[in-house]
Short mmCIF file of C-alpha atoms in Angstrom, two decimals:
data_model
loop_
_atom_site.label_atom_id
_atom_site.label_comp_id
_atom_site.label_asym_id
_atom_site.label_seq_id
_atom_site.Cartn_x
_atom_site.Cartn_y
_atom_site.Cartn_z
CA UNK A 1081 70.47 66.95 82.88
CA UNK A 1082 74.12 67.95 82.81
CA UNK A 1083 73.84 69.39 79.32
CA UNK A 1084 70.91 71.42 80.53
CA UNK A 1085 73.01 72.85 83.37
CA UNK A 1086 75.70 73.89 80.93
CA UNK A 1087 73.23 75.52 78.59
CA UNK A 1088 71.80 77.56 81.39
CA UNK A 1089 75.25 78.50 82.58
CA UNK A 1090 75.89 80.21 79.28
CA UNK A 1091 72.89 82.48 79.21
CA UNK A 1092 72.63 83.05 82.94
CA UNK A 1093 75.06 85.36 84.69
CA UNK A 1094 73.66 84.92 88.17
CA UNK A 1095 71.41 82.11 89.34
CA UNK A 1096 69.81 82.12 92.77
CA UNK A 1097 68.09 78.83 93.53
CA UNK A 1098 66.07 78.02 96.63
CA UNK A 1099 68.12 80.47 98.62
CA UNK A 1100 67.32 80.28 102.28
CA UNK A 1101 68.97 82.16 105.11
CA UNK A 1102 68.19 81.92 108.78
CA UNK A 1103 69.94 83.16 111.87
CA UNK A 1104 70.16 81.27 115.10
CA UNK A 1105 69.35 83.51 118.04
CA UNK A 1106 68.65 82.87 121.70
CA UNK A 1107 64.92 82.66 121.09
CA UNK A 1108 65.36 80.14 118.29
CA UNK A 1109 65.90 80.22 114.56
CA UNK A 1110 64.80 83.30 112.63
CA UNK A 1111 64.06 82.88 108.96
CA UNK A 1112 65.20 85.94 107.04
CA UNK A 1113 65.04 84.59 103.53
CA UNK A 1114 62.51 81.82 103.06
CA UNK A 1115 62.94 80.59 99.52
CA UNK A 1116 64.30 82.79 96.74
CA UNK A 1117 64.63 81.96 93.09
CA UNK A 1118 65.68 84.28 90.32
CA UNK A 1119 68.35 84.69 87.72
CA UNK A 1120 70.01 87.48 85.78
CA UNK A 1121 71.09 87.40 82.17
CA UNK A 1122 74.16 89.36 81.07
CA UNK A 1123 73.53 93.04 80.45
CA UNK A 1124 70.34 93.32 82.48
CA UNK A 1125 69.46 96.15 84.84
CA UNK A 1126 67.40 94.66 87.66
CA UNK A 1127 66.10 96.39 90.76
CA UNK A 1128 65.03 94.71 93.96
CA UNK A 1129 62.40 96.50 96.02
CA UNK A 1130 60.61 95.42 99.14
CA UNK A 1131 59.38 96.65 102.49
CA UNK A 1132 62.08 97.68 104.94
CA UNK A 1133 63.43 94.74 106.83
CA UNK A 1134 62.66 92.40 103.93
CA UNK A 1135 66.16 90.98 103.98
CA UNK A 1136 67.31 92.96 100.93
CA UNK A 1137 70.74 93.52 102.36
CA UNK A 1138 71.03 89.90 103.49
CA UNK A 1139 70.26 88.81 99.93
CA UNK A 1140 72.81 91.18 98.47
CA UNK A 1141 75.50 90.17 100.94
CA UNK A 1142 74.87 86.52 100.08
CA UNK A 1143 75.28 87.25 96.38
CA UNK A 1144 78.44 89.24 97.10
CA UNK A 1145 79.88 86.17 98.79
CA UNK A 1146 80.07 87.91 102.17
CA UNK A 1147 77.43 85.72 103.82
CA UNK A 1148 77.02 81.99 103.26
CA UNK A 1149 73.41 80.88 102.66
CA UNK A 1150 71.80 78.42 105.06
CA UNK A 1151 70.62 76.35 102.13
CA UNK A 1152 70.12 76.67 98.39
CA UNK A 1153 72.67 77.66 95.79
CA UNK A 1154 74.09 80.83 94.33
CA UNK A 1155 75.87 80.60 91.03
CA UNK A 1156 77.78 83.36 89.30
CA UNK A 1157 79.24 82.84 85.83
CA UNK A 1158 78.47 79.15 86.24
CA UNK A 1159 80.42 78.76 89.47
CA UNK A 1160 79.07 78.46 92.96
CA UNK A 1161 79.61 81.54 95.13
CA UNK A 1162 81.51 80.59 98.26
CA UNK A 1163 83.59 83.76 98.68
CA UNK A 1164 83.52 87.17 96.94
CA UNK A 1165 83.80 86.30 93.24
CA UNK A 1166 86.05 87.97 90.69
CA UNK A 1167 84.25 90.19 88.20
CA UNK A 1168 81.83 91.48 90.81
CA UNK A 1169 81.87 94.90 92.42
CA UNK A 1170 79.69 96.20 95.23
CA UNK A 1171 78.65 99.77 95.95
CA UNK A 1172 77.45 100.11 99.52
CA UNK A 1173 74.98 102.59 100.94
CA UNK A 1174 77.44 103.94 103.49
CA UNK A 1175 79.79 105.75 101.12
CA UNK A 1176 81.52 107.45 104.03
CA UNK A 1177 82.50 104.08 105.44
CA UNK A 1178 83.29 102.24 102.23
CA UNK A 1179 86.06 104.57 101.05
CA UNK A 1180 89.49 104.33 102.66
CA UNK A 1181 89.87 107.67 104.47
CA UNK A 1182 93.68 107.47 104.45
CA UNK A 1183 93.80 107.13 100.67
CA UNK A 1184 93.24 109.85 98.11
CA UNK A 1185 90.41 109.49 95.63
CA UNK A 1186 92.85 108.16 93.03
CA UNK A 1187 94.38 105.68 95.44
CA UNK A 1188 90.93 104.45 96.51
CA UNK A 1189 90.08 103.59 92.92
CA UNK A 1190 93.52 102.22 92.13
CA UNK A 1191 93.86 100.01 95.20
CA UNK A 1192 91.61 97.13 93.99
CA UNK A 1193 93.39 97.28 90.63
CA UNK A 1194 96.77 96.87 92.34
CA UNK A 1195 95.32 93.86 94.16
CA UNK A 1196 94.14 92.55 90.80
CA UNK A 1197 97.77 92.71 89.64
CA UNK A 1198 97.28 95.18 86.81
CA UNK A 1199 100.36 97.04 85.53
CA UNK A 1200 100.83 100.70 86.40
CA UNK A 1201 99.97 102.25 83.04
CA UNK A 1202 96.77 100.25 82.73
CA UNK A 1203 95.77 101.22 86.25
CA UNK A 1204 96.36 104.87 85.47
CA UNK A 1205 94.25 104.60 82.33
CA UNK A 1206 91.38 102.83 84.11
CA UNK A 1207 91.40 105.29 87.02
CA UNK A 1208 91.46 108.30 84.71
CA UNK A 1209 88.61 106.93 82.62
CA UNK A 1210 86.53 106.07 85.67
CA UNK A 1211 87.12 109.50 87.20
CA UNK A 1212 86.12 111.20 83.97
CA UNK A 1213 83.05 108.98 83.68
CA UNK A 1214 81.72 110.08 87.06
CA UNK A 1215 82.78 113.71 86.55
CA UNK A 1216 85.49 113.82 89.19
CA UNK A 1217 88.58 114.23 87.02
CA UNK A 1218 89.64 117.23 89.09
CA UNK A 1219 89.26 115.60 92.48
CA UNK A 1220 91.79 112.78 92.09
CA UNK A 1221 94.15 114.22 94.70
CA UNK A 1222 91.49 114.97 97.27
CA UNK A 1223 90.67 112.77 100.20
CA UNK A 1224 87.15 111.29 100.36
CA UNK A 1225 86.24 113.24 103.47
CA UNK A 1226 86.97 116.49 101.67
CA UNK A 1227 84.10 115.74 99.28
CA UNK A 1228 80.32 115.99 99.63
CA UNK A 1229 78.26 112.84 100.15
CA UNK A 1230 77.16 112.68 96.53
CA UNK A 1231 80.74 113.07 95.33
CA UNK A 1232 81.92 110.37 97.71
CA UNK A 1233 79.36 107.98 96.26
CA UNK A 1234 80.62 108.94 92.81
CA UNK A 1235 84.10 107.88 93.89
CA UNK A 1236 82.71 104.54 95.08
CA UNK A 1237 80.97 104.12 91.71
CA UNK A 1238 84.16 105.07 89.86
CA UNK A 1239 86.05 102.47 91.88
CA UNK A 1240 83.49 99.82 90.93
CA UNK A 1241 83.56 100.85 87.26
CA UNK A 1242 87.38 100.86 87.06
CA UNK A 1243 87.34 97.31 88.42
CA UNK A 1244 85.54 96.30 85.20
CA UNK A 1245 83.05 93.91 86.79
CA UNK A 1246 80.51 91.87 84.85
CA UNK A 1247 78.04 92.29 87.69
CA UNK A 1248 77.64 95.50 89.64
CA UNK A 1249 75.79 95.13 92.94
CA UNK A 1250 74.39 98.27 94.50
CA UNK A 1251 72.93 98.22 98.00
CA UNK A 1252 70.63 101.22 98.39
CA UNK A 1253 73.47 103.39 97.15
CA UNK A 1254 71.54 106.65 97.07
CA UNK A 1255 69.50 106.30 100.25
CA UNK A 1256 71.71 108.77 102.10
CA UNK A 1257 72.03 111.58 99.54
CA UNK A 1258 69.70 114.51 98.87
CA UNK A 1259 67.01 114.34 96.18
CA UNK A 1260 68.79 116.43 93.54
CA UNK A 1261 72.06 114.51 93.90
CA UNK A 1262 70.09 111.33 93.83
CA UNK A 1263 68.54 112.11 90.44
CA UNK A 1264 71.98 112.94 89.04
CA UNK A 1265 73.45 109.71 90.37
CA UNK A 1266 70.54 107.67 88.97
CA UNK A 1267 71.23 109.09 85.54
CA UNK A 1268 74.94 108.46 85.98
CA UNK A 1269 74.36 104.79 86.77
CA UNK A 1270 72.02 104.39 83.78
CA UNK A 1271 74.54 106.06 81.51
CA UNK A 1272 77.39 103.84 82.74
CA UNK A 1273 75.20 100.76 82.34
CA UNK A 1274 74.44 101.75 78.74
CA UNK A 1275 78.04 102.53 77.92
CA UNK A 1276 79.78 99.63 79.62
CA UNK A 1277 77.27 96.86 79.09
CA UNK A 1278 77.64 95.80 82.71
CA UNK A 1279 74.88 93.87 84.48
CA UNK A 1280 73.42 95.81 87.39
CA UNK A 1281 71.57 94.46 90.40
CA UNK A 1282 70.29 97.43 92.35
CA UNK A 1283 68.64 97.16 95.75
CA UNK A 1284 66.42 100.05 96.81
CA UNK A 1285 63.42 100.79 98.98
CA UNK A 1286 62.35 103.58 96.64
CA UNK A 1287 59.64 102.30 94.28
CA UNK A 1288 59.93 105.12 91.74
CA UNK A 1289 63.68 104.77 91.66
CA UNK A 1290 63.37 101.07 90.87
CA UNK A 1291 60.98 101.68 87.98
CA UNK A 1292 62.98 104.58 86.59
CA UNK A 1293 66.23 102.61 86.61
CA UNK A 1294 65.39 99.02 85.82
CA UNK A 1295 64.36 96.77 83.00
CA UNK A 1296 63.07 94.32 85.59
CA UNK A 1297 61.82 94.89 89.09
CA UNK A 1298 61.76 92.10 91.65
CA UNK A 1299 59.34 92.79 94.49
CA UNK A 1300 60.17 91.02 97.73
CA UNK A 1301 57.71 89.91 100.38
CA UNK A 1302 58.13 90.69 104.04
CA UNK A 1303 60.22 88.36 106.18
CA UNK A 1304 60.84 85.50 105.71
CA UNK A 1305 61.49 86.75 102.21
CA UNK A 1306 60.40 85.32 98.91
CA UNK A 1307 59.84 86.97 95.55
CA UNK A 1308 56.31 88.35 95.22
CA UNK A 1309 56.54 89.56 91.68
CA UNK A 1310 59.00 89.74 88.80
CA UNK A 1311 57.91 92.66 86.63
CA UNK A 1312 59.23 93.58 83.26
CA UNK A 1313 59.48 97.36 82.99
CA UNK A 1314 58.76 98.34 79.42
CA UNK A 1315 59.60 102.03 79.32
CA UNK A 1316 61.21 103.71 76.30
CA UNK A 1317 64.93 104.49 76.12
CA UNK A 1318 66.66 106.81 76.71
CA UNK A 1319 64.99 107.55 79.99
CA UNK A 1320 64.78 111.03 81.38
CA UNK A 1321 64.03 112.23 84.88
CA UNK A 1322 61.22 114.48 83.66
CA UNK A 1323 59.52 112.88 80.68
CA UNK A 1324 59.92 109.23 81.71
CA UNK A 1325 58.48 109.88 85.13
CA UNK A 1326 55.52 111.68 83.52
CA UNK A 1327 54.58 108.79 81.22
CA UNK A 1328 51.23 107.16 82.04
CA UNK A 1329 52.96 103.74 81.94
CA UNK A 1330 55.36 104.95 84.62
CA UNK A 1331 52.37 105.80 86.77
CA UNK A 1332 50.85 102.39 86.15
CA UNK A 1333 54.03 100.58 87.13
CA UNK A 1334 54.33 102.78 90.14
CA UNK A 1335 50.81 101.95 91.25
CA UNK A 1336 51.36 98.26 90.62
CA UNK A 1337 54.62 98.05 92.58
CA UNK A 1338 53.28 100.31 95.32
CA UNK A 1339 50.29 98.04 95.74
CA UNK A 1340 52.51 94.97 95.88
CA UNK A 1341 54.78 96.51 98.51
CA UNK A 1342 51.74 97.53 100.58
CA UNK A 1343 50.41 93.98 100.36
CA UNK A 1344 53.86 92.66 101.22
CA UNK A 1345 53.82 94.75 104.37
CA UNK A 1346 50.48 93.20 105.28
CA UNK A 1347 52.05 89.80 104.85
CA UNK A 1348 51.07 88.75 101.33
CA UNK A 1349 53.03 85.76 100.17
CA UNK A 1350 53.29 84.04 96.83
CA UNK A 1351 52.14 80.78 98.35
CA UNK A 1352 48.87 82.54 99.19
CA UNK A 1353 47.77 84.48 102.25
CA UNK B 1102 98.94 139.17 113.98
CA UNK B 1103 96.73 136.28 114.92
CA UNK B 1104 99.67 133.89 115.33
CA UNK B 1105 101.35 136.48 117.54
CA UNK B 1106 98.24 136.68 119.66
CA UNK B 1107 98.05 132.87 119.95
CA UNK B 1108 101.73 132.69 120.83
CA UNK B 1109 101.33 135.33 123.54
CA UNK B 1110 98.32 133.52 125.00
CA UNK B 1111 100.24 130.28 125.11
CA UNK B 1112 103.35 131.86 126.59
CA UNK B 1113 101.65 134.06 129.17
CA UNK B 1114 101.35 131.50 131.96
CA UNK B 1115 104.86 130.02 131.55
CA UNK B 1116 106.31 133.55 131.69
CA UNK B 1117 104.31 134.40 134.81
CA UNK B 1118 105.37 131.17 136.53
CA UNK B 1119 108.98 131.68 135.52
CA UNK B 1120 108.98 135.21 136.95
CA UNK B 1121 107.21 134.05 140.11
CA UNK B 1122 109.77 131.30 140.66
CA UNK B 1123 112.57 133.78 139.98
CA UNK B 1124 111.20 136.37 142.42
CA UNK B 1125 110.26 133.89 145.14
CA UNK B 1126 113.59 132.02 145.04
CA UNK B 1127 115.62 135.23 145.04
CA UNK B 1128 113.60 136.60 147.97
CA UNK B 1129 113.81 133.36 149.97
CA UNK B 1130 117.32 131.98 149.58
CA UNK B 1131 117.74 128.46 150.88
CA UNK B 1132 120.42 125.82 150.46
CA UNK B 1133 118.06 123.16 149.14
CA UNK B 1134 116.02 125.55 147.08
CA UNK B 1135 118.59 127.79 145.40
CA UNK B 1136 117.51 130.87 143.49
CA UNK B 1137 116.54 130.41 139.87
CA UNK B 1138 119.32 132.69 138.53
CA UNK B 1139 121.81 130.54 140.42
CA UNK B 1140 120.42 127.31 138.92
CA UNK B 1141 120.34 128.78 135.43
CA UNK B 1142 123.84 130.17 135.88
CA UNK B 1143 124.99 126.68 136.74
CA UNK B 1144 123.22 125.13 133.76
CA UNK B 1145 125.70 125.72 130.90
CA UNK B 1146 128.61 124.83 133.15
CA UNK B 1147 126.97 121.60 134.33
CA UNK B 1148 125.59 120.40 131.02
CA UNK B 1149 128.59 120.95 128.80
CA UNK B 1150 129.54 118.80 125.86
CA UNK B 1151 131.27 116.19 128.02
CA UNK B 1152 128.11 115.67 130.06
CA UNK B 1153 126.08 115.29 126.88
CA UNK B 1154 128.44 112.61 125.64
CA UNK B 1155 128.77 110.81 128.97
CA UNK B 1156 125.18 111.10 130.28
CA UNK B 1157 122.55 112.77 128.13
CA UNK B 1158 123.15 110.84 124.91
CA UNK B 1159 123.36 107.43 126.60
CA UNK B 1160 120.05 108.19 128.32
CA UNK B 1161 118.34 109.24 125.11
CA UNK B 1162 119.85 106.37 123.16
CA UNK B 1163 118.47 103.86 125.64
CA UNK B 1164 115.10 105.61 125.59
CA UNK B 1165 114.83 105.58 121.80
CA UNK B 1166 116.02 102.00 121.43
CA UNK B 1167 113.57 100.81 124.08
CA UNK B 1168 110.75 102.84 122.61
CA UNK B 1169 111.34 101.36 119.17
CA UNK B 1170 111.49 97.87 120.63
CA UNK B 1171 108.27 98.40 122.60
CA UNK B 1172 106.63 99.76 119.45
CA UNK B 1173 107.57 96.71 117.41
CA UNK B 1174 106.57 94.27 120.14
CA UNK B 1175 103.39 96.09 121.14
CA UNK B 1176 102.06 96.60 117.62
CA UNK B 1177 103.12 93.12 116.48
CA UNK B 1178 101.55 91.27 119.39
CA UNK B 1179 98.63 93.68 119.46
CA UNK B 1180 97.80 92.77 115.85
CA UNK B 1181 97.88 89.07 116.64
CA UNK B 1182 95.76 89.44 119.78
CA UNK B 1183 93.38 91.89 118.13
CA UNK B 1184 92.76 89.63 115.15
CA UNK B 1185 92.34 86.32 116.94
CA UNK B 1186 89.55 86.03 119.43
CA UNK B 1187 90.84 82.69 120.66
CA UNK B 1188 94.36 83.87 121.36
CA UNK B 1189 92.96 86.97 122.99
CA UNK B 1190 90.72 84.99 125.33
CA UNK B 1191 93.63 82.73 126.24
CA UNK B 1192 96.00 85.58 127.04
CA UNK B 1193 93.62 88.12 128.51
CA UNK B 1194 93.73 87.08 132.20
CA UNK B 1195 97.53 86.90 132.16
CA UNK B 1196 97.81 90.25 130.41
CA UNK B 1197 95.37 91.86 132.84
CA UNK B 1198 97.54 90.71 135.72
CA UNK B 1199 100.88 91.63 134.19
CA UNK B 1200 99.85 95.11 133.22
CA UNK B 1201 98.54 95.70 136.74
CA UNK B 1202 102.05 95.18 138.12
CA UNK B 1203 103.74 98.60 138.33
CA UNK B 1204 106.79 98.36 136.04
CA UNK B 1205 108.86 100.21 138.62
CA UNK B 1206 108.40 97.29 141.00
CA UNK B 1207 110.09 95.07 138.47
CA UNK B 1208 113.35 97.02 138.43
CA UNK B 1209 115.00 94.96 141.22
CA UNK B 1210 113.79 91.75 139.55
CA UNK B 1211 115.11 92.81 136.18
CA UNK B 1212 118.44 93.68 137.80
CA UNK B 1213 118.77 90.11 139.06
CA UNK B 1214 118.49 88.78 135.55
CA UNK B 1215 120.22 91.40 133.47
CA UNK B 1216 122.72 93.01 135.83
CA UNK B 1217 123.04 96.78 135.92
CA UNK B 1218 124.13 97.48 132.35
CA UNK B 1219 122.32 98.94 129.37
CA UNK B 1220 120.32 95.75 128.83
CA UNK B 1221 118.67 96.05 132.22
CA UNK B 1222 117.70 99.66 131.54
CA UNK B 1223 116.33 98.85 128.11
CA UNK B 1224 114.28 95.98 129.55
CA UNK B 1225 112.90 98.26 132.28
CA UNK B 1226 111.88 100.95 129.79
CA UNK B 1227 110.35 98.41 127.40
CA UNK B 1228 108.35 96.90 130.26
CA UNK B 1229 106.86 100.32 130.91
CA UNK B 1230 106.22 101.35 127.29
CA UNK B 1231 104.94 98.02 126.03
CA UNK B 1232 101.55 97.88 127.76
CA UNK B 1233 99.85 101.03 126.51
CA UNK B 1234 101.02 100.28 122.97
CA UNK B 1235 99.84 96.66 123.16
CA UNK B 1236 96.43 97.40 124.65
CA UNK B 1237 95.70 100.30 122.32
CA UNK B 1238 96.77 98.27 119.28
CA UNK B 1239 94.38 95.47 120.28
CA UNK B 1240 91.56 98.00 120.61
CA UNK B 1241 92.45 99.65 117.32
CA UNK B 1242 92.63 96.39 115.41
CA UNK B 1243 89.25 95.36 116.73
CA UNK B 1244 87.61 98.61 115.69
CA UNK B 1245 88.04 98.17 111.93
CA UNK B 1246 84.90 99.42 110.22
CA UNK B 1247 82.66 96.60 108.99
CA UNK B 1248 81.72 98.29 105.75
CA UNK B 1249 85.36 98.98 104.95
CA UNK B 1250 86.18 95.40 105.79
CA UNK B 1251 83.39 94.18 103.46
CA UNK B 1252 84.65 96.53 100.77
CA UNK B 1253 88.13 95.05 101.01
CA UNK B 1254 86.64 91.56 100.85
CA UNK B 1255 84.52 92.24 97.75
CA UNK B 1256 87.54 93.71 95.95
CA UNK B 1257 89.48 90.60 96.87
CA UNK B 1258 92.20 92.43 98.77
CA UNK B 1259 94.82 89.83 99.68
CA UNK B 1260 95.46 89.11 103.31
CA UNK B 1261 98.85 90.79 103.48
CA UNK B 1262 97.64 94.04 101.91
CA UNK B 1263 94.58 93.81 104.07
CA UNK B 1264 96.76 93.68 107.17
CA UNK B 1265 98.82 96.67 106.08
CA UNK B 1266 96.29 98.83 104.25
CA UNK B 1267 93.18 98.09 106.27
CA UNK B 1268 93.85 96.64 109.71
CA UNK B 1269 97.01 98.54 110.58
CA UNK B 1270 95.84 101.82 109.03
CA UNK B 1271 92.50 101.64 110.82
CA UNK B 1272 94.32 101.05 114.08
CA UNK B 1273 96.83 103.92 113.75
CA UNK B 1274 94.80 106.58 115.62
CA UNK B 1275 94.46 104.22 118.56
CA UNK B 1276 98.10 103.11 118.28
CA UNK B 1277 99.18 106.75 118.48
CA UNK B 1278 97.18 107.16 121.68
CA UNK B 1279 99.19 104.26 123.10
CA UNK B 1280 102.45 105.68 121.80
CA UNK B 1281 101.80 109.00 123.47
CA UNK B 1282 101.21 107.34 126.84
CA UNK B 1283 104.25 105.15 126.25
CA UNK B 1284 106.46 108.18 125.63
CA UNK B 1285 105.81 109.75 129.00
CA UNK B 1286 106.06 106.39 130.76
CA UNK B 1287 109.31 105.77 128.86
CA UNK B 1288 110.90 108.96 130.16
CA UNK B 1289 109.89 108.08 133.70
CA UNK B 1290 111.29 104.57 133.37
CA UNK B 1291 114.46 105.93 131.81
CA UNK B 1292 115.15 108.13 134.84
CA UNK B 1293 114.18 105.45 137.35
CA UNK B 1294 116.38 102.81 135.75
CA UNK B 1295 119.31 105.20 136.10
CA UNK B 1296 118.63 106.04 139.70
CA UNK B 1297 118.73 102.43 140.89
CA UNK B 1298 122.09 101.35 139.59
CA UNK B 1299 124.01 103.05 136.87
CA UNK B 1300 127.27 104.55 135.84
CA UNK B 1301 125.86 107.17 133.51
CA UNK B 1302 122.64 108.87 132.42
CA UNK B 1303 120.69 111.97 133.38
CA UNK B 1304 118.98 110.22 136.29
CA UNK B 1305 122.35 108.98 137.52
CA UNK B 1306 123.80 112.49 137.27
CA UNK B 1307 120.95 113.99 139.30
CA UNK B 1308 121.44 111.43 142.06
CA UNK B 1309 125.20 112.05 142.01
CA UNK B 1310 124.69 115.80 142.38
CA UNK B 1311 122.37 115.21 145.29
CA UNK B 1312 124.91 112.96 147.04
CA UNK B 1313 127.58 115.62 146.52
CA UNK B 1314 125.23 118.32 147.81
CA UNK B 1315 125.63 120.10 144.47
CA UNK B 1316 122.10 121.38 144.81
CA UNK B 1317 121.94 123.94 141.93
CA UNK B 1318 123.43 121.29 139.63
CA UNK B 1319 120.80 118.82 140.79
CA UNK B 1320 118.05 121.32 140.04
CA UNK B 1321 119.52 122.03 136.62
CA UNK B 1322 119.25 118.31 135.85
CA UNK B 1323 115.59 118.36 136.78
CA UNK B 1324 115.06 121.32 134.48
CA UNK B 1325 116.95 119.55 131.69
CA UNK B 1326 114.62 116.55 132.02
CA UNK B 1327 111.65 118.87 131.81
CA UNK B 1328 112.99 120.44 128.64
CA UNK B 1329 113.75 117.05 127.07
CA UNK B 1330 110.29 115.77 127.95
CA UNK B 1331 108.68 118.85 126.50
CA UNK B 1332 110.66 118.69 123.25
CA UNK B 1333 109.97 114.98 122.80
CA UNK B 1334 106.27 115.56 123.31
CA UNK B 1335 106.31 118.41 120.77
CA UNK B 1336 108.16 116.25 118.27
CA UNK B 1337 105.68 113.47 118.87
CA UNK B 1338 102.80 115.83 118.24
CA UNK B 1339 104.37 116.90 114.96
CA UNK B 1340 104.72 113.30 113.75
CA UNK B 1341 101.22 112.47 114.95
CA UNK B 1342 99.63 115.40 113.12
CA UNK B 1343 101.36 114.42 109.91
CA UNK B 1344 100.61 110.70 110.16
CA UNK B 1345 97.00 111.15 111.19
CA UNK B 1346 96.11 114.10 108.94
CA UNK B 1347 93.42 111.92 107.34
CA UNK B 1348 91.97 111.05 110.74
CA UNK B 1349 91.64 114.63 111.91
CA UNK B 1350 90.25 115.61 108.51
CA UNK B 1351 87.70 112.81 108.69
CA UNK B 1352 86.68 113.78 112.22
CA UNK B 1353 86.34 117.45 111.31
CA UNK B 1354 84.20 116.63 108.25
CA UNK B 1355 82.01 114.40 110.41
CA UNK B 1356 81.49 117.20 112.91
CA UNK B 1357 80.43 119.57 110.15
CA UNK B 1358 77.73 117.09 109.20
CA UNK B 1359 79.53 116.26 105.97
#
């Protein structure tokens, strides 16, 4: 049994087992997450989709170590998550509120690295590389609020990348930017994933976005949440906003996930309706 | 050209009032309300170097020392109270009562304990300045953005850096609001502490002039206080604009819809 645990620890980066989360309110206990099981292997790109209010953010905050689960276990790199783990970075949806407005772009990216205890020259190298990677090399001295929304989210991504995490969590990161910027940012994240070999767990409510980005899509049920489907997305690489989205397979996946989300909204559960 | 226009707009009313005061006081001479040229003529003579050394500097020194002390105490305690719900709930009723007591009413009490020297005056000024700084710091500390706080947590920002780079920085706009209120209260308390019992200070000098029926001199002291208050407020504004440049930038970008 113990040997088995160890084995699994090696090939599994993140293991979510029987995760359950409920809140106690005046009217009683509300189940947000009923029973969730899934795991990520290193290097994967996994998207989580589900109807709004499906507890996607609750799930992500639990994984990030910001919210203790009511029951069940969360393991990252073989260790139980009780507080925000090392080697994990989170990109939040609210870019305007996740960047420190009193720090320049450079300082925002460098700050976590200072906290990590990295020496100055290494910090400078990491920040410069991250800025170049997101195409903001010329904006290092600006303040976040001097930039457009899309650029601010690029800074948040650069900060996460410079941190060199093994797992990158993204909580609906592009929900608040316009469509064109969104497409650019999607490609940026895919490119970074390819180049850095980081594992990405990406929460979104946009079905097409999840299929375009991911190798695996987890479809969540409505509250109290469980996983309705775990789909392998077999689309050719490299992906491209135009040709990939025009593939018949893309359309099939889209229809499949769309149908699942619609059923989820009507209350479909894995354990049967 | 535009700056000139702005300057003229800003100066227009002061100039009109100045001229009106001048004309009215010259036309209606009175012993207690001497003409403005008479007061101004008395000004350089009254507030010479010796008066600066004996009265103006001691006043300002006490004001600055007290202000700095109130800042340290107010921000320090405000951080503690803002961060801990339990401590806040314990102290809140007492604080509500204490801040409702007008600090001026405490001057005689403070005199009993600290005599009539500099310490008494510093305590009086601190008692006035402390409250707005404390209460605004508590508010500011409590208003730290949740997403920013989560961000700091996920990047494992250590508690000391968190205090300095997140909590304190988030609270600075609110702290400055408190500091601005404290500055005007401080000047008031400075003058009052010198009017009760003192051997020097601007407030003391004004009272002395009044007792000696040196009315133009008394008026010149009032004008001096006005000028000092105005300059301090301008200086404060300069520091505030520099320290909170990010805050005003953020607000402006928010208003433009980003």
